[in-house]
PDB file of C-alpha atoms in Angstrom:
ATOM      1  CA  GLN A   1      -4.306  -9.776  24.912  1.00  0.00           C
ATOM      2  CA  VAL A   2      -3.196  -7.818  21.789  1.00  0.00           C
ATOM      3  CA  GLN A   3      -4.219  -8.097  18.231  1.00  0.00           C
ATOM      4  CA  LEU A   4      -2.406  -6.838  15.303  1.00  0.00           C
ATOM      5  CA  VAL A   5      -3.357  -6.141  11.827  1.00  0.00           C
ATOM      6  CA  GLU A   6      -0.996  -5.146   9.001  1.00  0.00           C
ATOM      7  CA  SER A   7      -1.783  -3.317   5.726  1.00  0.00           C
ATOM      8  CA  GLY A   8       0.156  -1.544   3.075  1.00  0.00           C
ATOM      9  CA  GLY A   9       1.960  -4.408   1.289  1.00  0.00           C
ATOM     10  CA  GLY A  10       2.185  -4.890  -2.553  1.00  0.00           C
ATOM     11  CA  LEU A  11       4.086  -4.758  -5.582  1.00  0.00           C
ATOM     12  CA  VAL A  12       6.593  -1.933  -6.115  1.00  0.00           C
ATOM     13  CA  GLN A  13       9.247  -1.176  -8.485  1.00  0.00           C
ATOM     14  CA  ALA A  14      12.864  -1.094  -7.515  1.00  0.00           C
ATOM     15  CA  GLY A  15      13.807   2.395  -6.146  1.00  0.00           C
ATOM     16  CA  GLY A  16      10.183   3.091  -5.018  1.00  0.00           C
ATOM     17  CA  SER A  17       8.651   3.541  -1.799  1.00  0.00           C
ATOM     18  CA  LEU A  18       5.863   1.827   0.350  1.00  0.00           C
ATOM     19  CA  ARG A  19       4.456   2.453   3.766  1.00  0.00           C
ATOM     20  CA  LEU A  20       3.332  -0.419   6.015  1.00  0.00           C
ATOM     21  CA  SER A  21       0.856   0.140   8.801  1.00  0.00           C
ATOM     22  CA  CYS A  22       0.096  -2.006  11.853  1.00  0.00           C
ATOM     23  CA  ALA A  23      -2.863  -1.224  13.993  1.00  0.00           C
ATOM     24  CA  ALA A  24      -2.845  -2.613  17.642  1.00  0.00           C
ATOM     25  CA  SER A  25      -6.023  -3.465  19.545  1.00  0.00           C
ATOM     26  CA  GLY A  26      -6.782  -5.066  22.844  1.00  0.00           C
ATOM     27  CA  SER A  27      -4.628  -4.506  25.942  1.00  0.00           C
ATOM     28  CA  ILE A  28      -2.450  -1.908  24.182  1.00  0.00           C
ATOM     29  CA  SER A  29      -1.292  -0.136  27.350  1.00  0.00           C
ATOM     30  CA  SER A  30       0.717  -3.138  27.949  1.00  0.00           C
ATOM     31  CA  ILE A  31       2.847  -2.806  24.961  1.00  0.00           C
ATOM     32  CA  ASN A  32       6.351  -1.403  25.474  1.00  0.00           C
ATOM     33  CA  ALA A  33       7.824  -2.082  22.034  1.00  0.00           C
ATOM     34  CA  MET A  34       6.492  -2.536  18.476  1.00  0.00           C
ATOM     35  CA  GLY A  35       8.223  -3.057  15.230  1.00  0.00           C
ATOM     36  CA  TRP A  36       8.578  -5.109  11.916  1.00  0.00           C
ATOM     37  CA  TYR A  37      10.220  -8.463  11.141  1.00  0.00           C
ATOM     38  CA  ARG A  38      10.380 -10.012   7.640  1.00  0.00           C
ATOM     39  CA  GLN A  39      10.678 -13.402   6.289  1.00  0.00           C
ATOM     40  CA  ALA A  40      11.966 -14.313   2.644  1.00  0.00           C
ATOM     41  CA  PRO A  41      11.393 -17.625   1.072  1.00  0.00           C
ATOM     42  CA  GLY A  42      13.760 -20.236   2.424  1.00  0.00           C
ATOM     43  CA  LYS A  43      15.051 -17.842   5.057  1.00  0.00           C
ATOM     44  CA  GLN A  44      14.525 -17.236   8.901  1.00  0.00           C
ATOM     45  CA  ARG A  45      12.416 -14.415  10.128  1.00  0.00           C
ATOM     46  CA  ASP A  46      14.716 -11.403  10.797  1.00  0.00           C
ATOM     47  CA  MET A  47      14.273  -8.089  12.692  1.00  0.00           C
ATOM     48  CA  VAL A  48      13.843  -4.952  10.418  1.00  0.00           C
ATOM     49  CA  ALA A  49      13.011  -2.139  12.877  1.00  0.00           C
ATOM     50  CA  ILE A  50      11.944  -1.775  16.258  1.00  0.00           C
ATOM     51  CA  ILE A  51      10.506   1.425  18.162  1.00  0.00           C
ATOM     52  CA  THR A  52       9.942   1.548  21.954  1.00  0.00           C
ATOM     53  CA  SER A  53       7.237   3.220  23.879  1.00  0.00           C
ATOM     54  CA  ASP A  54       9.694   6.137  24.628  1.00  0.00           C
ATOM     55  CA  ALA A  55      10.607   6.389  20.863  1.00  0.00           C
ATOM     56  CA  PHE A  56      13.962   4.673  20.888  1.00  0.00           C
ATOM     57  CA  THR A  57      14.542   2.947  17.595  1.00  0.00           C
ATOM     58  CA  SER A  58      16.685   0.193  16.115  1.00  0.00           C
ATOM     59  CA  TYR A  59      17.287  -0.909  12.608  1.00  0.00           C
ATOM     60  CA  ALA A  60      18.734  -3.809  10.724  1.00  0.00           C
ATOM     61  CA  ASP A  61      21.978  -2.927   8.949  1.00  0.00           C
ATOM     62  CA  SER A  62      20.517  -3.675   5.545  1.00  0.00           C
ATOM     63  CA  VAL A  63      17.745  -1.094   5.898  1.00  0.00           C
ATOM     64  CA  LYS A  64      19.452   1.693   7.762  1.00  0.00           C
ATOM     65  CA  GLY A  65      19.171   4.935   5.811  1.00  0.00           C
ATOM     66  CA  ARG A  66      16.210   3.623   3.719  1.00  0.00           C
ATOM     67  CA  PHE A  67      13.528   2.495   6.117  1.00  0.00           C
ATOM     68  CA  ILE A  68      12.079   4.674   8.998  1.00  0.00           C
ATOM     69  CA  ILE A  69       9.768   3.263  11.746  1.00  0.00           C
ATOM     70  CA  SER A  70       7.336   5.469  13.490  1.00  0.00           C
ATOM     71  CA  ARG A  71       4.401   5.217  15.915  1.00  0.00           C
ATOM     72  CA  ASP A  72       1.270   6.890  16.639  1.00  0.00           C
ATOM     73  CA  ASN A  73       0.458   6.246  20.304  1.00  0.00           C
ATOM     74  CA  ALA A  74      -3.016   7.688  20.096  1.00  0.00           C
ATOM     75  CA  LYS A  75      -3.983   5.264  17.409  1.00  0.00           C
ATOM     76  CA  ALA A  76      -1.832   2.470  18.781  1.00  0.00           C
ATOM     77  CA  THR A  77      -0.262   2.103  15.159  1.00  0.00           C
ATOM     78  CA  VAL A  78       3.169   1.439  13.995  1.00  0.00           C
ATOM     79  CA  TYR A  79       4.354   2.310  10.495  1.00  0.00           C
ATOM     80  CA  LEU A  80       7.325   1.391   8.479  1.00  0.00           C
ATOM     81  CA  HIS A  81       8.362   3.862   5.640  1.00  0.00           C
ATOM     82  CA  MET A  82      10.312   1.998   3.129  1.00  0.00           C
ATOM     83  CA  ASN A  83      12.233   4.091   0.623  1.00  0.00           C
ATOM     84  CA  SER A  84      14.843   3.167  -2.188  1.00  0.00           C
ATOM     85  CA  LEU A  85      13.451  -0.449  -2.165  1.00  0.00           C
ATOM     86  CA  LYS A  86      15.413  -3.139  -3.496  1.00  0.00           C
ATOM     87  CA  PRO A  87      14.464  -6.607  -4.852  1.00  0.00           C
ATOM     88  CA  GLU A  88      16.360  -7.997  -1.806  1.00  0.00           C
ATOM     89  CA  ASP A  89      13.547  -6.445   0.347  1.00  0.00           C
ATOM     90  CA  THR A  90      11.020  -8.881  -1.060  1.00  0.00           C
ATOM     91  CA  ALA A  91       9.602 -10.800   1.897  1.00  0.00           C
ATOM     92  CA  VAL A  92       6.517 -11.245   4.028  1.00  0.00           C
ATOM     93  CA  TYR A  93       6.554  -8.398   6.698  1.00  0.00           C
ATOM     94  CA  TYR A  94       5.250  -9.087  10.147  1.00  0.00           C
ATOM     95  CA  CYS A  95       4.174  -6.662  12.745  1.00  0.00           C
ATOM     96  CA  TYR A  96       5.446  -7.383  16.282  1.00  0.00           C
ATOM     97  CA  ALA A  97       4.405  -6.131  19.635  1.00  0.00           C
ATOM     98  CA  GLY A  98       6.061  -6.693  22.833  1.00  0.00           C
ATOM     99  CA  ALA A  99       4.110  -6.606  26.082  1.00  0.00           C
ATOM    100  CA  ILE A 100       5.213  -7.051  29.537  1.00  0.00           C
ATOM    101  CA  TYR A 101       4.318 -10.764  29.614  1.00  0.00           C
ATOM    102  CA  ASN A 102       3.919 -11.776  25.989  1.00  0.00           C
ATOM    103  CA  ASN A 103       5.000 -11.210  22.462  1.00  0.00           C
ATOM    104  CA  TYR A 104       2.420 -10.754  19.568  1.00  0.00           C
ATOM    105  CA  TRP A 105       2.471 -11.081  15.941  1.00  0.00           C
ATOM    106  CA  GLY A 106       0.387 -10.037  13.008  1.00  0.00           C
ATOM    107  CA  GLN A 107      -0.529 -12.280  10.058  1.00  0.00           C
ATOM    108  CA  GLY A 108       1.917 -10.740   7.734  1.00  0.00           C
ATOM    109  CA  THR A 109       1.789  -8.578   4.576  1.00  0.00           C
ATOM    110  CA  GLN A 110       3.585  -9.418   1.378  1.00  0.00           C
ATOM    111  CA  VAL A 111       5.938  -6.874  -0.141  1.00  0.00           C
ATOM    112  CA  THR A 112       7.417  -7.607  -3.677  1.00  0.00           C
ATOM    113  CA  VAL A 113      10.048  -5.475  -5.253  1.00  0.00           C
ATOM    114  CA  SER A 114      10.514  -5.905  -9.047  1.00  0.00           C
ATOM    115  CA  SER A 115      13.852  -5.012 -10.759  1.00  0.00           C
TER     116      SER A 115
END
């Protein structure tokens, strides 16, 4: 079993930056990938960024060049560094962890970007 707790969401001005954090606990040795998804009002939950246990990363086209995902294996924590934020980035951001048998989700943290 894995538990995920997000933090770092909030209100930011367009062009600004924000860092999201997600701390994992429980059976963290079983996690092989972590990442971030987001869901805007009236839309489906979409992948933003993924990082594997061996540090391979993937990004949604809409955030490439602006967002960076990183992972602190010692702390079992994944980060999302969001730069040059746009109003279109406004959404609830959910932490994700993929384990050998299960997928896990955090409760979500709201990110609002004002123009």
